[in-house]
């Protein structure tokens, strides 16, 4: 046997030794045990957020005599969100969490930053901030996992601590992404690992997220409370995509990428602008978000709530009743939501994925008015294309769109995959640095 032949065998033996070692098995057990309290913490976190959101956007307007939030409602709510966020961003440990324009986060959030993250999410997201709960949930998961290690006073090397923190984040985000599969694939694709390294990281994340999702879902059924997972209660009637859907699908995926990437670039400009004089500029930007939401209500005569918040409820309504909006109303929703999302990305706190998914779905459904282009294919490709732009993960995005469409995804999967790949390539082209200044901005000014 040659030396080349022996290397894979040696690598397999080394991997087996790691997976069966006492330390790694203890790490797996700890991941399972952490999944339970993290899921319960996320359940109450999401439940409280939804309760506050319901009070702000439904109960309070009804209490003052409106059957829904009036057109001016976002102005005071977003002003209040900015006033709350400003001191959190400038004075609290961790600044309330990662800026969402930078993705779901960099290094895991430590326990010291948790109070700021929780306060920023619970006190501002329900007021209409155009961001989702996914980043704060991941921060809660990693922070609680690291806190558990600290309380246990267990001697843990930095690599094991990183694995535990990642498992905690995965357990947390699996609760709102419909289960452990999407969360685990997100970790796999984002980590960019292969072979033994991938297996070592993946197994703790899988068992933690599976345990967390089971507890989260079961507790939701027991209490009857909404668990806030991203889902589509109803979807348009399933159809087989034909040649027209594929001919329109590629340019529409590019259009979705262009819209979402442009709004994301606005977030980067906003982040740079608010890096100085952070407190007053944060308040100003939050009020600007309120102006965008108010503009949508004035332009369409519809509720500003449709353009506010994470977009989960609006996405469900769009999937169930895609023809309830005129094309003009859909275009107004795209413009106003994208502007509000872009501003929120650079100065407020939350997750970037949920609003982007709605924006992509709305762009694609608006294009379904084109001859030969159907609503079901448009919905699937819009979700996948938008998710790719904001995550940079085509496989995760395609699987997320497939799971959201449920049984109808079987016929749409080829188009969803093509849309994910097309949008990913288009995003690389759109975000390619063209000047020396662009390259400096991309590299952090170095």
Short mmCIF file of C-alpha atoms in Angstrom, two decimals:
data_model
loop_
_atom_site.label_atom_id
_atom_site.label_comp_id
_atom_site.label_asym_id
_atom_site.label_seq_id
_atom_site.Cartn_x
_atom_site.Cartn_y
_atom_site.Cartn_z
CA UNK A 1 0.00 0.00 0.00
CA UNK A 2 1.40 3.37 -0.98
CA UNK A 3 1.71 6.40 1.26
CA UNK A 4 -1.12 8.10 -0.67
CA UNK A 5 -3.39 5.17 0.08
CA UNK A 6 -2.55 5.27 3.79
CA UNK A 7 -3.43 8.94 4.35
CA UNK A 8 -7.22 8.60 4.13
CA UNK A 9 -7.07 5.58 6.46
CA UNK A 10 -4.99 7.51 8.97
CA UNK A 11 -7.39 10.45 8.73
CA UNK A 12 -10.38 8.18 9.28
CA UNK A 13 -8.74 6.59 12.30
CA UNK A 14 -7.92 10.01 13.76
CA UNK A 15 -11.51 11.16 13.26
CA UNK A 16 -12.85 7.99 14.88
CA UNK A 17 -10.55 8.53 17.84
CA UNK A 18 -11.85 12.08 18.28
CA UNK A 19 -15.53 11.12 17.97
CA UNK A 20 -15.18 8.25 20.48
CA UNK A 21 -13.01 10.14 22.95
CA UNK A 22 -14.38 10.80 26.42
CA UNK A 23 -14.03 14.56 26.01
CA UNK A 24 -16.00 14.65 22.75
CA UNK A 25 -18.77 12.39 24.05
CA UNK A 26 -19.03 14.67 27.09
CA UNK A 27 -19.28 17.60 24.65
CA UNK A 28 -22.18 15.88 22.84
CA UNK A 29 -23.99 15.21 26.10
CA UNK A 30 -23.53 18.82 27.16
CA UNK A 31 -24.92 19.97 23.81
CA UNK A 32 -28.05 17.88 24.34
CA UNK A 33 -28.50 19.16 27.89
CA UNK A 34 -28.01 22.77 26.81
CA UNK A 35 -30.63 22.41 24.07
CA UNK A 36 -33.43 22.17 26.63
CA UNK A 37 -32.88 25.37 28.67
CA UNK A 38 -31.89 27.34 25.57
CA UNK A 39 -35.11 26.28 23.83
CA UNK A 40 -37.19 27.26 26.87
CA UNK A 41 -35.43 30.62 27.09
CA UNK A 42 -36.04 31.22 23.38
CA UNK A 43 -39.67 30.19 23.74
CA UNK A 44 -40.37 32.80 26.40
CA UNK A 45 -38.23 35.34 24.54
CA UNK A 46 -40.22 34.95 21.32
CA UNK A 47 -43.53 34.68 23.17
CA UNK A 48 -42.92 37.92 25.06
CA UNK A 49 -41.83 39.66 21.88
CA UNK A 50 -45.02 38.59 20.10
CA UNK A 51 -47.15 39.67 23.05
CA UNK A 52 -45.59 43.15 23.05
CA UNK A 53 -45.91 43.36 19.27
CA UNK A 54 -49.60 42.43 19.44
CA UNK A 55 -50.15 45.09 22.08
CA UNK A 56 -48.39 47.81 20.10
CA UNK A 57 -49.89 47.11 16.67
CA UNK A 58 -53.33 45.64 17.41
CA UNK A 59 -54.55 45.99 21.00
CA UNK A 60 -53.41 49.59 21.54
CA UNK A 61 -54.87 50.98 18.27
CA UNK A 62 -58.18 49.27 19.06
CA UNK A 63 -58.11 50.70 22.59
CA UNK A 64 -57.87 54.25 21.22
CA UNK A 65 -60.64 53.74 18.67
CA UNK A 66 -58.95 52.43 15.50
CA UNK A 67 -59.75 49.08 13.90
CA UNK A 68 -56.11 48.88 12.78
CA UNK A 69 -52.94 50.92 13.17
CA UNK A 70 -53.47 54.30 11.44
CA UNK A 71 -51.07 55.64 8.83
CA UNK A 72 -49.17 57.82 11.34
CA UNK A 73 -48.69 55.04 13.91
CA UNK A 74 -45.08 54.16 12.94
CA UNK A 75 -43.84 57.69 13.59
CA UNK A 76 -44.14 57.67 17.40
CA UNK A 77 -43.36 53.96 17.75
CA UNK A 78 -40.13 54.14 15.74
CA UNK A 79 -39.12 57.39 17.43
CA UNK A 80 -39.50 55.56 20.74
CA UNK A 81 -37.47 52.64 19.36
CA UNK A 82 -34.66 55.03 18.44
CA UNK A 83 -34.71 56.71 21.85
CA UNK A 84 -34.46 53.29 23.52
CA UNK A 85 -31.78 51.98 21.16
CA UNK A 86 -29.47 55.00 21.38
CA UNK A 87 -28.29 54.50 24.98
CA UNK A 88 -28.14 50.73 24.53
CA UNK A 89 -25.83 51.11 21.52
CA UNK A 90 -23.58 53.65 23.20
CA UNK A 91 -23.51 52.68 26.87
CA UNK A 92 -24.35 49.02 27.42
CA UNK A 93 -21.85 46.17 27.16
CA UNK A 94 -21.82 44.80 23.64
CA UNK A 95 -23.92 47.65 22.24
CA UNK A 96 -27.04 45.51 22.07
CA UNK A 97 -25.47 42.94 19.77
CA UNK A 98 -23.97 42.81 16.30
CA UNK A 99 -25.01 45.27 13.62
CA UNK A 100 -27.35 43.26 11.37
CA UNK A 101 -25.73 44.65 8.22
CA UNK A 102 -22.74 42.45 9.11
CA UNK A 103 -24.86 39.28 8.96
CA UNK A 104 -26.05 37.07 11.77
CA UNK A 105 -23.01 37.97 13.84
CA UNK A 106 -19.31 37.40 14.19
CA UNK A 107 -17.81 35.91 17.31
CA UNK A 108 -20.30 34.40 19.79
CA UNK A 109 -21.92 36.82 22.21
CA UNK A 110 -20.63 36.44 25.76
CA UNK A 111 -22.83 36.42 28.86
CA UNK A 112 -21.87 40.01 29.71
CA UNK A 113 -23.49 41.31 26.51
CA UNK A 114 -26.74 39.35 26.95
CA UNK A 115 -28.67 42.03 28.90
CA UNK A 116 -28.12 44.57 26.13
CA UNK A 117 -29.09 42.09 23.42
CA UNK A 118 -32.30 41.06 25.19
CA UNK A 119 -33.28 44.64 26.04
CA UNK A 120 -32.62 45.87 22.50
CA UNK A 121 -34.67 43.06 20.97
CA UNK A 122 -37.63 43.12 23.35
CA UNK A 123 -37.84 46.90 23.61
CA UNK A 124 -37.36 47.87 19.96
CA UNK A 125 -38.30 45.01 17.59
CA UNK A 126 -42.01 45.02 18.60
CA UNK A 127 -42.18 48.77 17.94
CA UNK A 128 -41.88 48.21 14.20
CA UNK A 129 -38.15 47.89 13.53
CA UNK A 130 -37.77 46.19 10.14
CA UNK A 131 -35.60 43.32 11.35
CA UNK A 132 -36.21 39.75 12.48
CA UNK A 133 -35.59 37.88 15.73
CA UNK A 134 -33.01 35.43 14.41
CA UNK A 135 -29.79 37.28 15.37
CA UNK A 136 -30.90 38.06 18.94
CA UNK A 137 -31.98 34.44 19.37
CA UNK A 138 -28.58 33.20 18.23
CA UNK A 139 -26.94 35.62 20.65
CA UNK A 140 -29.13 34.32 23.48
CA UNK A 141 -28.21 30.74 22.56
CA UNK A 142 -24.45 31.33 22.48
CA UNK A 143 -24.51 33.54 25.57
CA UNK A 144 -26.43 31.01 27.64
CA UNK A 145 -24.17 28.18 26.46
CA UNK A 146 -21.03 30.07 27.48
CA UNK A 147 -22.66 31.08 30.77
CA UNK A 148 -23.42 27.41 31.51
CA UNK A 149 -19.78 26.50 30.90
CA UNK A 150 -18.67 29.28 33.21
CA UNK A 151 -21.10 28.31 35.97
CA UNK A 152 -20.09 24.67 35.71
CA UNK A 153 -16.47 25.76 36.20
CA UNK A 154 -15.44 23.16 33.66
CA UNK A 155 -11.97 23.46 32.21
CA UNK A 156 -12.67 23.83 28.51
CA UNK A 157 -10.22 24.69 25.77
CA UNK A 158 -11.14 27.60 23.45
CA UNK A 159 -12.05 25.32 20.54
CA UNK A 160 -14.51 23.33 22.65
CA UNK A 161 -16.00 26.56 23.98
CA UNK A 162 -16.49 27.76 20.40
CA UNK A 163 -18.22 24.49 19.50
CA UNK A 164 -20.52 24.78 22.52
CA UNK A 165 -21.34 28.42 21.71
CA UNK A 166 -22.08 27.47 18.09
CA UNK A 167 -24.28 24.59 19.23
CA UNK A 168 -26.17 27.00 21.48
CA UNK A 169 -26.70 29.42 18.61
CA UNK A 170 -27.87 26.60 16.35
CA UNK A 171 -30.30 25.31 18.98
CA UNK A 172 -31.72 28.82 19.29
CA UNK A 173 -32.15 29.57 15.59
CA UNK A 174 -33.58 26.12 14.82
CA UNK A 175 -36.62 27.13 16.87
CA UNK A 176 -37.69 29.71 14.28
CA UNK A 177 -36.36 28.11 11.08
CA UNK A 178 -38.73 25.17 11.25
CA UNK A 179 -36.41 22.60 12.82
CA UNK A 180 -32.80 21.49 13.06
CA UNK A 181 -32.14 20.70 9.39
CA UNK A 182 -31.98 24.27 8.04
CA UNK A 183 -30.06 25.43 11.10
CA UNK A 184 -27.52 22.62 10.81
CA UNK A 185 -27.01 23.19 7.08
CA UNK A 186 -26.60 26.91 7.75
CA UNK A 187 -23.79 26.12 10.18
CA UNK A 188 -22.18 23.65 7.77
CA UNK A 189 -22.25 26.02 4.82
CA UNK A 190 -21.23 29.09 6.81
CA UNK A 191 -18.31 27.31 8.50
CA UNK A 192 -16.77 26.36 5.18
CA UNK A 193 -15.24 23.23 6.70
CA UNK A 194 -14.84 19.78 5.21
CA UNK A 195 -14.02 16.26 6.29
CA UNK A 196 -13.33 15.54 9.93
CA UNK A 197 -13.49 19.17 11.06
CA UNK A 198 -17.01 19.44 9.69
CA UNK A 199 -18.20 16.27 11.44
CA UNK A 200 -16.72 17.38 14.76
CA UNK A 201 -18.60 20.71 14.60
CA UNK A 202 -21.79 19.36 13.04
CA UNK A 203 -22.71 16.64 15.54
CA UNK A 204 -23.02 18.92 18.62
CA UNK A 205 -25.00 21.44 16.57
CA UNK A 206 -27.36 18.74 15.30
CA UNK A 207 -28.11 17.22 18.68
CA UNK A 208 -28.48 20.62 20.39
CA UNK A 209 -30.78 21.99 17.69
CA UNK A 210 -32.84 18.79 17.51
CA UNK A 211 -33.36 18.78 21.27
CA UNK A 212 -34.12 22.49 21.27
CA UNK A 213 -36.60 22.28 18.40
CA UNK A 214 -38.40 19.36 20.06
CA UNK A 215 -38.75 21.19 23.37
CA UNK A 216 -39.70 24.46 21.67
CA UNK A 217 -42.42 22.90 19.53
CA UNK A 218 -43.78 20.67 22.30
CA UNK A 219 -43.91 23.53 24.78
CA UNK A 220 -45.74 25.66 22.22
CA UNK A 221 -48.40 22.98 21.72
CA UNK A 222 -48.78 22.50 25.47
CA UNK A 223 -49.24 26.19 26.23
CA UNK A 224 -51.08 27.11 23.03
CA UNK A 225 -48.79 30.11 22.54
CA UNK A 226 -47.44 31.11 19.14
CA UNK A 227 -43.85 29.94 18.71
CA UNK A 228 -43.04 32.48 16.01
CA UNK A 229 -41.42 30.10 13.52
CA UNK A 230 -41.03 31.28 9.95
CA UNK A 231 -43.77 29.39 8.11
CA UNK A 232 -46.40 29.70 5.40
CA UNK A 233 -49.78 28.51 6.74
CA UNK A 234 -51.14 28.42 3.17
CA UNK A 235 -49.51 28.57 -0.25
CA UNK A 236 -50.89 29.09 -3.78
CA UNK A 237 -52.19 25.99 -5.61
CA UNK A 238 -49.31 23.86 -6.81
CA UNK A 239 -48.46 23.90 -10.51
CA UNK A 240 -45.71 22.41 -12.61
CA UNK A 241 -43.33 25.18 -13.72
CA UNK A 242 -43.18 25.40 -17.49
CA UNK A 243 -40.79 26.99 -19.97
CA UNK A 244 -42.21 30.46 -19.29
CA UNK A 245 -41.47 30.15 -15.56
CA UNK A 246 -37.85 29.23 -16.26
CA UNK A 247 -37.44 31.95 -18.89
CA UNK A 248 -38.76 34.59 -16.49
CA UNK A 249 -37.21 32.97 -13.42
CA UNK A 250 -33.58 33.80 -14.19
CA UNK A 251 -34.06 37.56 -14.80
CA UNK A 252 -36.46 37.82 -11.86
CA UNK A 253 -33.86 36.17 -9.60
CA UNK A 254 -31.35 38.76 -10.80
CA UNK A 255 -33.88 41.53 -10.10
CA UNK A 256 -34.47 40.22 -6.58
CA UNK A 257 -30.70 40.12 -6.01
CA UNK A 258 -30.36 43.69 -7.26
CA UNK A 259 -33.14 45.03 -5.02
CA UNK A 260 -32.01 43.23 -1.87
CA UNK A 261 -28.31 43.94 -2.45
CA UNK A 262 -29.04 47.64 -3.03
CA UNK A 263 -31.01 47.86 0.21
CA UNK A 264 -28.20 46.01 1.99
CA UNK A 265 -25.70 48.53 0.63
CA UNK A 266 -27.87 51.29 2.10
CA UNK A 267 -27.37 49.53 5.43
CA UNK A 268 -23.60 49.81 5.05
CA UNK A 269 -23.85 53.54 4.34
CA UNK A 270 -26.11 53.92 7.37
CA UNK A 271 -23.66 52.01 9.57
CA UNK A 272 -20.79 54.26 8.53
CA UNK A 273 -22.89 57.40 9.09
CA UNK A 274 -24.04 56.34 12.55
CA UNK A 275 -20.55 55.30 13.66
CA UNK A 276 -20.08 58.95 14.66
CA UNK A 277 -22.54 60.86 16.83
CA UNK A 278 -24.19 57.48 17.30
CA UNK A 279 -26.97 58.38 19.72
CA UNK A 280 -28.65 61.26 17.84
CA UNK A 281 -28.13 59.65 14.44
CA UNK A 282 -29.63 56.39 15.68
CA UNK A 283 -32.76 58.27 16.74
CA UNK A 284 -32.89 60.07 13.39
CA UNK A 285 -32.54 56.81 11.43
CA UNK A 286 -35.23 55.09 13.48
CA UNK A 287 -37.58 57.98 12.74
CA UNK A 288 -36.65 57.67 9.04
CA UNK A 289 -37.76 54.02 9.20
CA UNK A 290 -41.09 55.25 10.59
CA UNK A 291 -41.41 57.69 7.68
CA UNK A 292 -40.92 54.83 5.19
CA UNK A 293 -43.65 52.78 6.88
CA UNK A 294 -45.97 55.78 6.97
CA UNK A 295 -45.32 56.43 3.28
CA UNK A 296 -46.42 52.88 2.46
CA UNK A 297 -49.69 53.36 4.34
CA UNK A 298 -50.37 56.71 2.64
CA UNK A 299 -49.51 55.42 -0.85
CA UNK A 300 -51.62 52.26 -0.63
CA UNK A 301 -54.31 52.96 1.96
CA UNK A 302 -53.29 49.74 3.69
CA UNK A 303 -51.99 49.13 7.21
CA UNK A 304 -48.42 50.28 7.91
CA UNK A 305 -47.97 47.04 9.84
CA UNK A 306 -47.58 45.22 6.51
CA UNK A 307 -44.30 47.05 5.89
CA UNK A 308 -43.15 47.05 9.52
CA UNK A 309 -41.58 44.40 11.71
CA UNK A 310 -39.90 41.23 10.46
CA UNK A 311 -42.42 40.49 7.73
CA UNK A 312 -43.44 37.02 8.95
CA UNK A 313 -47.16 37.83 9.07
CA UNK A 314 -47.12 39.69 5.75
CA UNK A 315 -45.28 36.83 4.05
CA UNK A 316 -47.96 34.41 5.25
CA UNK A 317 -50.71 36.70 3.94
CA UNK A 318 -48.92 37.12 0.62
CA UNK A 319 -48.57 33.37 0.17
CA UNK A 320 -52.21 32.71 1.10
CA UNK A 321 -53.73 35.64 -0.83
CA UNK A 322 -51.23 36.83 -3.46
CA UNK A 323 -53.91 38.68 -5.42
CA UNK A 324 -55.07 40.75 -2.44
CA UNK A 325 -52.45 43.36 -3.42
CA UNK A 326 -52.42 45.25 -6.68
CA UNK A 327 -49.14 45.39 -8.57
CA UNK A 328 -48.82 49.05 -7.56
CA UNK A 329 -49.29 48.14 -3.89
CA UNK A 330 -46.69 45.39 -4.18
CA UNK A 331 -44.20 47.81 -5.74
CA UNK A 332 -44.88 50.32 -2.96
CA UNK A 333 -44.29 47.57 -0.40
CA UNK A 334 -40.97 46.67 -2.05
CA UNK A 335 -39.70 50.24 -2.10
CA UNK A 336 -40.84 51.23 1.39
CA UNK A 337 -39.89 47.94 3.04
CA UNK A 338 -36.49 47.85 1.35
CA UNK A 339 -35.67 51.41 2.40
CA UNK A 340 -36.81 50.78 5.97
CA UNK A 341 -34.87 47.50 6.10
CA UNK A 342 -31.71 49.07 4.70
CA UNK A 343 -31.77 51.86 7.29
CA UNK A 344 -32.52 49.41 10.11
CA UNK A 345 -29.59 47.21 9.09
CA UNK A 346 -27.07 49.92 9.80
CA UNK A 347 -28.22 51.34 13.12
CA UNK A 348 -30.73 49.12 14.94
CA UNK A 349 -30.49 45.54 16.22
CA UNK A 350 -32.10 42.34 14.98
CA UNK A 351 -31.83 39.71 12.27
CA UNK A 352 -31.44 40.52 8.56
CA UNK A 353 -33.01 37.40 7.02
CA UNK A 354 -36.77 37.62 7.61
CA UNK A 355 -37.40 41.08 6.04
CA UNK A 356 -35.17 40.20 3.08
CA UNK A 357 -37.21 37.05 2.44
CA UNK A 358 -40.41 39.11 2.33
CA UNK A 359 -38.86 41.69 -0.01
CA UNK A 360 -37.71 38.98 -2.41
CA UNK A 361 -41.09 37.24 -2.33
CA UNK A 362 -42.92 40.52 -3.01
CA UNK A 363 -40.65 41.41 -5.94
CA UNK A 364 -41.18 37.99 -7.50
CA UNK A 365 -44.96 37.91 -6.90
CA UNK A 366 -45.25 41.38 -8.46
CA UNK A 367 -43.45 39.97 -11.51
CA UNK A 368 -45.92 37.06 -11.68
CA UNK A 369 -48.19 39.44 -13.58
CA UNK A 370 -45.87 38.86 -16.54
CA UNK A 371 -47.30 36.52 -19.20
CA UNK A 372 -46.34 32.88 -18.63
CA UNK A 373 -45.01 33.40 -15.10
CA UNK A 374 -46.98 31.78 -12.28
CA UNK A 375 -47.35 32.78 -8.62
CA UNK A 376 -46.13 29.49 -7.03
CA UNK A 377 -42.81 29.48 -8.94
CA UNK A 378 -42.41 33.21 -8.28
CA UNK A 379 -42.92 32.78 -4.54
CA UNK A 380 -40.35 30.00 -4.21
CA UNK A 381 -37.66 31.64 -6.29
CA UNK A 382 -38.19 35.02 -4.60
CA UNK A 383 -37.64 33.52 -1.16
CA UNK A 384 -34.55 31.58 -2.24
CA UNK A 385 -32.97 34.46 -4.17
CA UNK A 386 -33.44 36.98 -1.36
CA UNK A 387 -32.12 34.60 1.29
CA UNK A 388 -28.99 34.00 -0.80
CA UNK A 389 -28.24 37.70 -1.03
CA UNK A 390 -28.38 38.30 2.71
CA UNK A 391 -26.74 35.06 3.87
CA UNK A 392 -24.39 34.23 1.00
CA UNK A 393 -25.43 30.58 1.44
CA UNK A 394 -27.15 29.15 -1.68
CA UNK A 395 -27.74 25.64 -0.31
CA UNK A 396 -29.25 26.90 2.95
CA UNK A 397 -31.43 29.36 1.03
CA UNK A 398 -32.72 26.74 -1.39
CA UNK A 399 -33.60 24.36 1.47
CA UNK A 400 -35.29 27.16 3.43
CA UNK A 401 -37.50 28.00 0.43
CA UNK A 402 -38.25 24.31 -0.13
CA UNK A 403 -39.32 23.76 3.47
CA UNK A 404 -41.47 26.89 3.50
CA UNK A 405 -43.39 25.75 0.42
CA UNK A 406 -44.05 22.34 1.98
CA UNK A 407 -45.70 19.79 -0.30
CA UNK A 408 -45.77 22.27 -3.16
CA UNK A 409 -41.98 22.44 -3.22
CA UNK A 410 -41.56 19.15 -5.10
CA UNK A 411 -42.33 20.66 -8.49
CA UNK A 412 -40.65 23.99 -7.71
CA UNK A 413 -37.28 22.64 -6.54
CA UNK A 414 -35.46 22.89 -9.91
CA UNK A 415 -36.47 26.53 -10.29
CA UNK A 416 -35.65 27.28 -6.64
CA UNK A 417 -32.14 25.87 -7.06
CA UNK A 418 -31.56 27.77 -10.30
CA UNK A 419 -32.80 30.97 -8.65
CA UNK A 420 -30.48 30.47 -5.66
CA UNK A 421 -27.44 29.92 -7.87
CA UNK A 422 -28.36 32.81 -10.19
CA UNK A 423 -28.92 35.22 -7.31
CA UNK A 424 -25.67 34.17 -5.67
CA UNK A 425 -23.68 34.85 -8.83
CA UNK A 426 -25.52 38.13 -9.40
CA UNK A 427 -24.75 39.22 -5.84
CA UNK A 428 -21.05 38.52 -6.33
CA UNK A 429 -21.12 40.70 -9.43
CA UNK A 430 -23.12 43.49 -7.78
CA UNK A 431 -20.90 43.58 -4.68
CA UNK A 432 -17.63 43.36 -6.59
CA UNK A 433 -15.41 46.28 -5.50
CA UNK A 434 -14.93 48.57 -8.49
CA UNK A 435 -12.62 51.23 -7.07
CA UNK A 436 -9.82 51.49 -4.51
CA UNK A 437 -12.28 53.18 -2.14
CA UNK A 438 -14.72 50.29 -2.51
CA UNK A 439 -11.97 47.81 -1.67
CA UNK A 440 -10.97 49.81 1.40
CA UNK A 441 -14.59 49.93 2.55
CA UNK A 442 -14.90 46.18 2.07
CA UNK A 443 -11.69 45.53 4.02
CA UNK A 444 -12.65 47.83 6.86
CA UNK A 445 -10.68 50.85 5.72
CA UNK A 446 -7.27 49.24 6.01
#
